[in-house]
């Protein structure tokens, strides 16, 4: 089992009475897609990774890039399925891989933004719905994982270097800290939002649809 730290821009924030959700912006493709019983990952940084079933991926954003001082984890994604597409650059709502109308609208149909010109197989990663979650503290804020990683012997300079590719970010593969980081987040999070909770929120809040 391995894992990746995957850096992406700061999340949009939506509030629903006592629930706060951190998610991708709705002006286009939402990836990773959190409003689904199984979280979904198809496009963002996927060609820079070699994911396998059982991997634990941690999606993070920082206060600034590349010289961040904090890494806030907005999604713990345990890969339960790696599902290959029948057609690499097209998908229909009727395709078996598509979970819901909302997932098709907000996630899958944006494949035209990520066209494969070379011969390559496209797949979607689907998360373990019971063990994957969005971790939040008691104030419903995201949790900074840098203090924990530094306790494990990683330096902030190594994190900055490992997550950077030129002017952009790239996934950083973790080895020894995978299980311990998962366990620490599971214990530290006062709030753990799962995919079914978020799917139900999306169905009752059509304003969250990608435009």
Short mmCIF file of C-alpha atoms in Angstrom, two decimals:
data_model
loop_
_atom_site.label_atom_id
_atom_site.label_comp_id
_atom_site.label_asym_id
_atom_site.label_seq_id
_atom_site.Cartn_x
_atom_site.Cartn_y
_atom_site.Cartn_z
CA UNK A 1 0.00 0.00 0.00
CA UNK A 2 1.23 3.48 -0.87
CA UNK A 3 -0.32 6.91 -0.94
CA UNK A 4 -0.01 10.40 -2.32
CA UNK A 5 -0.25 13.91 -1.01
CA UNK A 6 -2.10 15.75 -3.78
CA UNK A 7 -1.95 19.54 -3.71
CA UNK A 8 -4.76 21.57 -5.26
CA UNK A 9 -6.16 25.12 -4.95
CA UNK A 10 -7.99 26.20 -1.81
CA UNK A 11 -11.51 24.82 -1.63
CA UNK A 12 -14.82 26.59 -2.00
CA UNK A 13 -16.85 26.53 1.21
CA UNK A 14 -20.59 25.86 1.44
CA UNK A 15 -22.58 26.02 4.68
CA UNK A 16 -25.77 24.09 5.39
CA UNK A 17 -27.13 24.90 8.86
CA UNK A 18 -24.67 23.01 11.10
CA UNK A 19 -22.70 21.38 8.26
CA UNK A 20 -19.75 22.98 6.45
CA UNK A 21 -18.42 21.42 3.24
CA UNK A 22 -15.12 22.11 1.48
CA UNK A 23 -15.34 21.29 -2.21
CA UNK A 24 -14.09 22.16 -5.69
CA UNK A 25 -15.41 25.33 -7.30
CA UNK A 26 -18.58 24.86 -9.35
CA UNK A 27 -17.42 26.81 -12.40
CA UNK A 28 -16.61 23.64 -14.35
CA UNK A 29 -15.33 20.19 -13.48
CA UNK A 30 -15.34 19.24 -9.80
CA UNK A 31 -12.44 16.88 -9.16
CA UNK A 32 -12.07 15.24 -6.75
CA UNK A 33 -15.83 15.03 -6.54
CA UNK A 34 -17.10 14.85 -2.97
CA UNK A 35 -20.88 14.94 -3.50
CA UNK A 36 -21.11 11.21 -4.20
CA UNK A 37 -21.49 8.14 -2.00
CA UNK A 38 -18.09 7.09 -3.32
CA UNK A 39 -15.81 10.08 -3.76
CA UNK A 40 -14.55 10.28 -7.36
CA UNK A 41 -11.19 11.15 -8.93
CA UNK A 42 -10.72 11.10 -12.70
CA UNK A 43 -8.79 14.10 -13.99
CA UNK A 44 -6.72 16.24 -11.64
CA UNK A 45 -3.05 15.09 -11.57
CA UNK A 46 -4.16 11.56 -12.52
CA UNK A 47 -1.50 11.15 -15.23
CA UNK A 48 1.22 11.96 -12.67
CA UNK A 49 0.21 9.04 -10.47
CA UNK A 50 0.20 5.24 -10.52
CA UNK A 51 -2.69 4.56 -8.16
CA UNK A 52 -3.81 1.13 -7.04
CA UNK A 53 -6.76 -0.23 -5.10
CA UNK A 54 -6.00 0.10 -1.39
CA UNK A 55 -3.95 3.29 -1.72
CA UNK A 56 -4.75 6.16 0.64
CA UNK A 57 -4.59 9.59 -0.98
CA UNK A 58 -4.64 12.83 0.98
CA UNK A 59 -5.88 15.93 -0.86
CA UNK A 60 -4.41 19.13 0.57
CA UNK A 61 -4.22 22.87 -0.01
CA UNK A 62 -1.91 25.44 1.53
CA UNK A 63 -1.81 29.06 2.58
CA UNK A 64 0.36 29.87 -0.46
CA UNK A 65 2.19 27.89 -3.14
CA UNK A 66 4.95 26.82 -3.38
CA UNK A 67 6.19 28.35 -0.11
CA UNK A 68 3.34 27.12 2.06
CA UNK A 69 3.57 26.94 5.84
CA UNK A 70 0.40 24.88 6.28
CA UNK A 71 -1.18 21.95 4.45
CA UNK A 72 -4.89 21.60 5.16
CA UNK A 73 -6.34 18.18 4.36
CA UNK A 74 -9.79 18.38 2.77
CA UNK A 75 -10.18 14.74 1.72
CA UNK A 76 -8.97 11.33 2.83
CA UNK A 77 -9.55 9.08 -0.19
CA UNK A 78 -9.03 5.32 0.12
CA UNK A 79 -9.10 3.79 -3.36
CA UNK A 80 -11.71 1.01 -3.47
CA UNK A 81 -12.11 0.75 -7.26
CA UNK A 82 -10.13 1.67 -10.36
CA UNK A 83 -12.75 1.60 -13.12
CA UNK A 84 -11.63 1.90 -16.75
CA UNK A 85 -13.72 3.82 -19.27
CA UNK A 86 -15.07 2.12 -22.37
CA UNK A 87 -14.34 5.20 -24.51
CA UNK A 88 -11.33 7.22 -23.48
CA UNK A 89 -12.57 10.70 -24.48
CA UNK A 90 -16.37 10.42 -24.35
CA UNK A 91 -18.95 9.37 -21.80
CA UNK A 92 -22.76 9.25 -21.66
CA UNK A 93 -25.11 9.41 -18.71
CA UNK A 94 -26.13 5.83 -19.50
CA UNK A 95 -22.59 4.46 -19.09
CA UNK A 96 -22.36 1.95 -16.24
CA UNK A 97 -19.52 3.83 -14.58
CA UNK A 98 -21.73 6.91 -13.95
CA UNK A 99 -23.12 6.91 -10.42
CA UNK A 100 -25.82 9.62 -10.41
CA UNK A 101 -27.21 12.46 -12.51
CA UNK A 102 -25.33 14.88 -10.28
CA UNK A 103 -22.03 13.06 -10.69
CA UNK A 104 -22.46 13.11 -14.46
CA UNK A 105 -23.24 16.83 -14.50
CA UNK A 106 -20.55 17.92 -12.05
CA UNK A 107 -17.74 15.49 -12.85
CA UNK A 108 -17.82 12.98 -15.69
CA UNK A 109 -19.15 15.13 -18.55
CA UNK A 110 -16.19 17.53 -18.32
CA UNK A 111 -13.93 15.00 -20.03
CA UNK A 112 -13.61 17.39 -23.00
CA UNK A 113 -11.39 19.56 -20.79
CA UNK A 114 -8.96 16.66 -20.36
CA UNK A 115 -8.61 15.19 -23.85
CA UNK A 116 -6.09 12.36 -24.29
CA UNK A 117 -4.23 12.75 -27.58
CA UNK A 118 -1.94 9.79 -27.01
CA UNK A 119 -3.04 6.18 -26.73
CA UNK A 120 -3.86 5.96 -23.06
CA UNK A 121 -6.52 4.26 -20.94
CA UNK A 122 -8.73 6.52 -18.83
CA UNK A 123 -10.06 5.41 -15.47
CA UNK A 124 -11.97 6.77 -12.51
CA UNK A 125 -10.91 6.10 -8.94
CA UNK A 126 -13.82 5.43 -6.59
CA UNK A 127 -13.32 5.72 -2.86
CA UNK A 128 -14.14 3.32 -0.07
CA UNK A 129 -17.40 4.82 1.14
CA UNK A 130 -17.01 3.58 4.72
CA UNK A 131 -13.40 4.62 5.38
CA UNK A 132 -12.98 7.77 3.27
CA UNK A 133 -13.97 11.12 4.72
CA UNK A 134 -13.50 14.88 4.88
CA UNK A 135 -11.77 15.64 8.21
CA UNK A 136 -12.63 18.77 10.18
CA UNK A 137 -11.84 20.00 13.67
CA UNK A 138 -14.39 20.97 16.33
CA UNK A 139 -14.80 24.41 14.72
CA UNK A 140 -15.51 22.75 11.34
CA UNK A 141 -12.20 23.92 9.91
CA UNK A 142 -9.75 21.81 7.92
CA UNK A 143 -6.85 20.22 9.77
CA UNK A 144 -3.22 21.18 9.15
CA UNK A 145 -1.12 18.02 8.67
CA UNK A 146 2.33 19.66 8.61
CA UNK A 147 2.89 19.36 12.39
CA UNK A 148 2.22 15.62 12.21
CA UNK A 149 4.44 15.09 9.15
CA UNK A 150 7.28 16.97 10.83
CA UNK A 151 6.93 14.71 13.87
CA UNK A 152 7.38 11.80 11.46
CA UNK A 153 10.72 13.23 10.31
CA UNK A 154 9.68 15.14 7.18
CA UNK A 155 10.88 18.71 6.71
CA UNK A 156 8.86 21.55 5.27
CA UNK A 157 11.56 22.10 2.63
CA UNK A 158 11.22 18.48 1.51
CA UNK A 159 7.44 18.86 1.32
CA UNK A 160 7.71 22.06 -0.72
CA UNK A 161 10.20 20.44 -3.10
CA UNK A 162 8.28 17.17 -3.36
CA UNK A 163 4.96 18.83 -4.18
CA UNK A 164 6.40 21.15 -6.84
CA UNK A 165 6.93 20.63 -10.57
CA UNK A 166 8.20 23.87 -12.10
CA UNK A 167 5.56 26.52 -11.43
CA UNK A 168 2.88 23.90 -10.76
CA UNK A 169 2.18 21.23 -8.18
CA UNK A 170 2.59 17.48 -8.50
CA UNK A 171 1.55 14.57 -6.27
CA UNK A 172 4.08 13.51 -3.67
CA UNK A 173 4.20 9.78 -3.02
CA UNK A 174 4.32 8.77 0.63
CA UNK A 175 5.59 5.47 1.91
CA UNK A 176 6.15 5.06 5.63
CA UNK A 177 3.68 7.69 6.93
CA UNK A 178 0.59 6.42 5.12
CA UNK A 179 -1.15 4.41 7.83
CA UNK A 180 -0.03 6.66 10.67
CA UNK A 181 -1.30 9.81 8.91
CA UNK A 182 -4.65 8.14 8.25
CA UNK A 183 -4.94 7.03 11.88
CA UNK A 184 -3.93 10.47 13.16
CA UNK A 185 -6.52 12.25 11.02
CA UNK A 186 -9.21 9.77 12.00
CA UNK A 187 -8.48 10.44 15.68
CA UNK A 188 -7.95 14.20 15.32
CA UNK A 189 -11.09 14.93 13.31
CA UNK A 190 -14.08 15.92 15.42
CA UNK A 191 -16.15 15.92 12.22
CA UNK A 192 -15.82 13.29 9.48
CA UNK A 193 -18.13 13.86 6.50
CA UNK A 194 -18.73 10.80 4.34
CA UNK A 195 -19.86 10.53 0.75
CA UNK A 196 -23.46 9.55 1.45
CA UNK A 197 -23.99 12.61 3.65
CA UNK A 198 -22.59 14.83 0.92
CA UNK A 199 -24.53 13.11 -1.87
CA UNK A 200 -27.77 13.79 -0.01
CA UNK A 201 -26.79 17.44 0.44
CA UNK A 202 -26.09 17.80 -3.27
CA UNK A 203 -29.45 16.30 -4.26
CA UNK A 204 -31.30 18.83 -2.10
CA UNK A 205 -29.14 21.80 -3.17
CA UNK A 206 -29.22 22.18 -6.97
CA UNK A 207 -27.30 25.47 -6.78
CA UNK A 208 -24.16 23.33 -6.28
CA UNK A 209 -24.36 22.08 -9.88
CA UNK A 210 -21.35 22.70 -12.10
CA UNK A 211 -21.94 25.39 -14.70
#
